[in-house]
Amino acid sequence: MKKMLFVQNVRMTPQKPNKKSEKKRKKLRRKVFKFLFQGIEALWMLVQIVQYVLQIFN
């Protein structure tokens, strides 16, 4: 029981935030959102092109 309580107490202590990992996480998040936005924009352009082509043939 004492070991279990000790482990729980150690986990409860607040850890100092790692600045480097926070910066990496922010950069990664920016890249993911950038690629996601570019993908959505590309899909939108593709939809516009398909609509234009369908209008020509109709």
XYZ file of N, CA, C and O in Angstrom:
232
model
N 0.816 -1.202 0.000
C 0.000 0.000 0.000
C 0.856 1.260 0.000
O 0.536 2.214 -0.671
N 1.928 1.246 0.779
C 2.770 2.435 0.849
C 3.381 2.756 -0.512
O 3.460 3.910 -0.893
N 3.809 1.736 -1.253
C 4.392 1.973 -2.575
C 3.359 2.600 -3.508
O 3.651 3.527 -4.241
N 2.155 2.103 -3.463
C 1.106 2.622 -4.323
C 0.821 4.093 -4.007
O 0.714 4.923 -4.902
N 0.764 4.424 -2.743
C 0.513 5.810 -2.355
C 1.675 6.697 -2.784
O 1.473 7.806 -3.250
N 2.885 6.204 -2.661
C 4.048 6.978 -3.051
C 4.019 7.268 -4.556
O 4.231 8.386 -4.987
N 3.705 6.263 -5.343
C 3.637 6.450 -6.799
C 2.551 7.446 -7.159
O 2.751 8.311 -7.993
N 1.421 7.363 -6.490
C 0.355 8.316 -6.764
C 0.784 9.734 -6.417
O 0.497 10.669 -7.142
N 1.504 9.902 -5.312
C 1.955 11.234 -4.920
C 2.959 11.793 -5.921
O 2.945 12.977 -6.221
N 3.823 10.949 -6.433
C 4.816 11.409 -7.406
C 4.112 11.872 -8.678
O 4.466 12.887 -9.254
N 3.103 11.151 -9.106
C 2.382 11.520 -10.325
C 1.576 12.798 -10.139
O 1.307 13.499 -11.095
N 1.183 13.090 -8.917
C 0.355 14.267 -8.664
C 1.161 15.563 -8.724
O 0.599 16.617 -8.913
N 2.487 15.484 -8.556
C 3.285 16.711 -8.541
C 3.280 17.338 -9.934
O 3.432 16.643 -10.931
N 3.117 18.638 -10.010
C 3.118 19.292 -11.328
C 4.505 19.253 -11.956
O 5.513 19.465 -11.279
N 4.539 18.982 -13.248
C 5.820 18.938 -13.949
C 6.064 20.257 -14.657
O 5.133 20.933 -15.083
N 7.337 20.602 -14.752
C 7.710 21.832 -15.439
C 7.459 21.651 -16.937
O 7.862 20.651 -17.515
N 6.773 22.577 -17.587
C 6.509 22.409 -19.013
C 7.791 22.457 -19.840
O 8.698 23.235 -19.542
N 7.857 21.625 -20.828
C 9.027 21.575 -21.684
C 8.813 22.556 -22.839
O 7.962 22.359 -23.688
N 9.601 23.618 -22.857
C 9.407 24.683 -23.847
C 9.657 24.178 -25.264
O 8.942 24.520 -26.184
N 10.685 23.345 -25.447
C 11.013 22.864 -26.793
C 9.884 22.017 -27.354
O 9.516 22.148 -28.522
N 9.333 21.129 -26.531
C 8.260 20.267 -27.035
C 7.012 21.089 -27.333
O 6.273 20.782 -28.261
N 6.770 22.157 -26.563
C 5.619 23.020 -26.842
C 5.790 23.707 -28.185
O 4.854 23.793 -28.973
N 6.994 24.203 -28.463
C 7.251 24.865 -29.741
C 7.100 23.874 -30.886
O 6.508 24.193 -31.919
N 7.625 22.663 -30.714
C 7.502 21.652 -31.762
C 6.045 21.310 -32.006
O 5.610 21.159 -33.141
N 5.296 21.190 -30.918
C 3.875 20.861 -31.042
C 3.130 21.965 -31.787
O 2.290 21.701 -32.653
N 3.444 23.228 -31.468
C 2.790 24.349 -32.136
C 3.143 24.380 -33.620
O 2.285 24.623 -34.465
N 4.430 24.141 -33.935
C 4.843 24.125 -35.338
C 4.149 22.999 -36.086
O 3.676 23.183 -37.211
N 4.079 21.832 -35.461
C 3.427 20.689 -36.096
C 1.949 20.983 -36.321
O 1.397 20.689 -37.383
N 1.311 21.599 -35.317
C -0.106 21.935 -35.442
C -0.321 22.913 -36.588
O -1.262 22.776 -37.372
N 0.582 23.921 -36.716
C 0.482 24.883 -37.811
C 0.600 24.184 -39.161
O -0.153 24.467 -40.085
N 1.561 23.255 -39.258
C 1.752 22.530 -40.517
C 0.530 21.696 -40.852
O 0.090 21.656 -42.003
N -0.027 21.020 -39.856
C -1.201 20.179 -40.094
C -2.368 21.029 -40.574
O -3.037 20.690 -41.557
N -2.619 22.173 -39.915
C -3.721 23.027 -40.331
C -3.476 23.614 -41.716
O -4.400 23.761 -42.507
N -2.209 23.938 -42.001
C -1.877 24.482 -43.317
C -2.172 23.451 -44.402
O -2.809 23.752 -45.412
N -1.707 22.208 -44.205
C -1.956 21.164 -45.191
C -3.447 20.856 -45.304
O -3.961 20.622 -46.393
N -4.133 20.853 -44.180
C -5.571 20.597 -44.184
C -6.294 21.676 -44.979
O -7.157 21.381 -45.819
N -5.929 22.939 -44.739
C -6.553 24.044 -45.450
C -6.261 23.961 -46.941
O -7.144 24.174 -47.771
N -5.006 23.625 -47.299
C -4.650 23.489 -48.707
C -5.434 22.358 -49.362
O -5.868 22.475 -50.516
N -5.628 21.272 -48.631
C -6.400 20.155 -49.160
C -7.847 20.537 -49.403
O -8.422 20.210 -50.446
N -8.445 21.254 -48.459
C -9.837 21.700 -48.612
C -9.943 22.669 -49.791
O -10.881 22.592 -50.592
N -8.955 23.556 -49.896
C -8.956 24.521 -51.002
C -8.831 23.800 -52.350
O -9.531 24.140 -53.316
N -7.981 22.782 -52.413
C -7.815 22.013 -53.647
C -9.106 21.277 -54.004
O -9.503 21.247 -55.177
N -9.764 20.694 -53.009
C -11.040 20.029 -53.267
C -12.092 21.012 -53.775
O -12.866 20.696 -54.682
N -12.111 22.203 -53.198
C -13.071 23.222 -53.626
C -12.815 23.606 -55.079
O -13.756 23.727 -55.875
N -11.539 23.787 -55.441
C -11.203 24.123 -56.828
C -11.612 22.987 -57.763
O -12.119 23.223 -58.862
N -11.406 21.765 -57.353
C -11.791 20.606 -58.165
C -13.306 20.578 -58.383
O -13.780 20.335 -59.502
N -14.057 20.874 -57.326
C -15.518 20.921 -57.449
C -15.921 22.020 -58.426
O -16.809 21.828 -59.264
N -15.273 23.169 -58.338
C -15.582 24.277 -59.258
C -15.295 23.884 -60.703
O -16.089 24.177 -61.605
N -14.169 23.212 -60.940
C -13.810 22.780 -62.297
C -14.818 21.771 -62.821
O -15.267 21.859 -63.973
N -15.218 20.819 -61.985
C -16.200 19.812 -62.404
C -17.525 20.485 -62.738
O -18.162 20.159 -63.755
N -17.956 21.448 -61.934
C -19.198 22.159 -62.219
C -19.103 22.910 -63.548
O -20.044 22.915 -64.348
N -17.965 23.531 -63.789
C -17.761 24.280 -65.037
C -17.818 23.340 -66.244
O -18.480 23.626 -67.247
N -17.152 22.190 -66.132
C -17.145 21.216 -67.229
C -18.551 20.678 -67.458
O -18.997 20.525 -68.611
N -19.288 20.406 -66.396
C -20.664 19.912 -66.546
C -21.560 20.966 -67.197
O -22.455 20.624 -67.979
N -21.332 22.246 -66.905
C -22.119 23.297 -67.524
C -21.845 23.366 -69.019
O -22.739 23.639 -69.824
N -20.584 23.135 -69.419
C -20.222 23.180 -70.840
C -20.940 22.067 -71.595
O -21.486 22.282 -72.684
N -20.951 20.858 -71.023
C -21.534 19.726 -71.727
C -23.063 19.732 -71.688
O -23.700 19.038 -72.470
N -23.652 20.465 -70.793
C -25.131 20.520 -70.751
C -25.600 21.614 -71.586
O -25.909 21.974 -72.485
